[in-house]
Amino acid sequence: MAVKPLFVRAEWDDEASVWVATSDDVPGLATEESTMERLVDKLKDLIPELLEANGLPTSAQVPFAIRMRPV
C-alpha cells in the first residue's frame, strides 16, 4: 500500500536569502537553507526525526512533497 506523502511549504525569504520550510503534517517543522537542494537534503533527515520525537509512526524514508512559493 502506498503511503500518502507529507506536504511541506517552502517560501523564499528575501531579507534572509533563504528557503523557509514549515508543515502542518510534521509537528514542529521550521527550518531554512540557502538553496532548495540543501533544504531537500535537510528535510530527508529532519522529517523522520520530528515524527519520531512526536510519537508518530515513521520509517527511515518518509515521502514528502514540497509546495514552493515562487521567488
Coordinates of C-alpha atoms in Angstrom, one line a residue:
M1 CA 0.0 0.0 0.0
A2 CA 1.4 3.4 -1.0
V3 CA 2.0 5.9 1.8
K4 CA 0.5 9.4 1.3
P5 CA 3.3 12.0 1.1
L6 CA 3.5 14.6 3.8
F7 CA 3.2 18.2 2.5
V8 CA 5.9 20.9 3.2
R9 CA 5.6 24.5 2.4
A10 CA 8.7 26.3 1.2
E11 CA 8.8 30.0 0.9
W12 CA 11.7 32.3 -0.1
D13 CA 12.6 34.9 2.5
D14 CA 14.2 37.8 0.6
E15 CA 15.5 39.5 3.6
A16 CA 17.4 36.5 4.9
S17 CA 18.1 35.0 1.4
V18 CA 16.9 31.5 2.5
W19 CA 14.2 29.0 1.8
V20 CA 12.0 28.5 4.9
A21 CA 10.1 25.2 5.3
T22 CA 7.1 24.6 7.5
S23 CA 4.4 21.9 7.5
D24 CA 1.0 21.2 9.1
D25 CA 1.8 17.5 8.6
V26 CA 5.1 17.5 10.6
P27 CA 4.7 19.0 14.1
G28 CA 7.5 21.4 14.9
L29 CA 8.9 21.6 11.4
A30 CA 10.5 25.0 10.9
T31 CA 13.9 25.1 9.1
E32 CA 15.7 27.1 6.5
E33 CA 18.5 26.6 3.9
S34 CA 20.2 28.8 1.3
T35 CA 19.2 26.5 -1.7
M36 CA 16.3 24.2 -2.4
E37 CA 18.7 21.3 -2.9
R38 CA 20.2 21.8 0.6
L39 CA 16.7 22.2 2.0
V40 CA 15.5 18.9 0.5
D41 CA 18.6 17.1 1.8
K42 CA 18.0 18.5 5.3
L43 CA 14.3 17.6 5.2
K44 CA 15.1 13.9 4.4
D45 CA 16.8 13.7 7.8
L46 CA 14.7 16.1 9.8
I47 CA 11.2 14.9 9.0
P48 CA 11.6 11.3 10.3
E49 CA 13.4 12.7 13.4
L50 CA 10.5 15.1 14.2
L51 CA 7.8 12.5 13.5
E52 CA 9.6 10.1 15.9
A53 CA 10.0 12.9 18.5
N54 CA 6.3 13.5 18.4
G55 CA 5.4 9.8 18.8
L56 CA 4.1 9.4 15.3
P57 CA 4.8 6.3 13.1
T58 CA 7.7 6.7 10.8
S59 CA 10.3 4.8 8.8
A60 CA 13.8 5.8 7.6
Q61 CA 12.4 7.1 4.3
V62 CA 9.3 9.3 4.7
P63 CA 7.8 10.5 1.4
F64 CA 7.1 14.2 1.3
A65 CA 6.1 16.8 -1.3
I66 CA 7.2 20.4 -1.3
R67 CA 4.9 23.2 -2.3
M68 CA 7.0 26.1 -3.3
R69 CA 6.1 29.7 -3.4
P70 CA 8.0 31.3 -6.3
V71 CA 10.9 33.6 -5.7

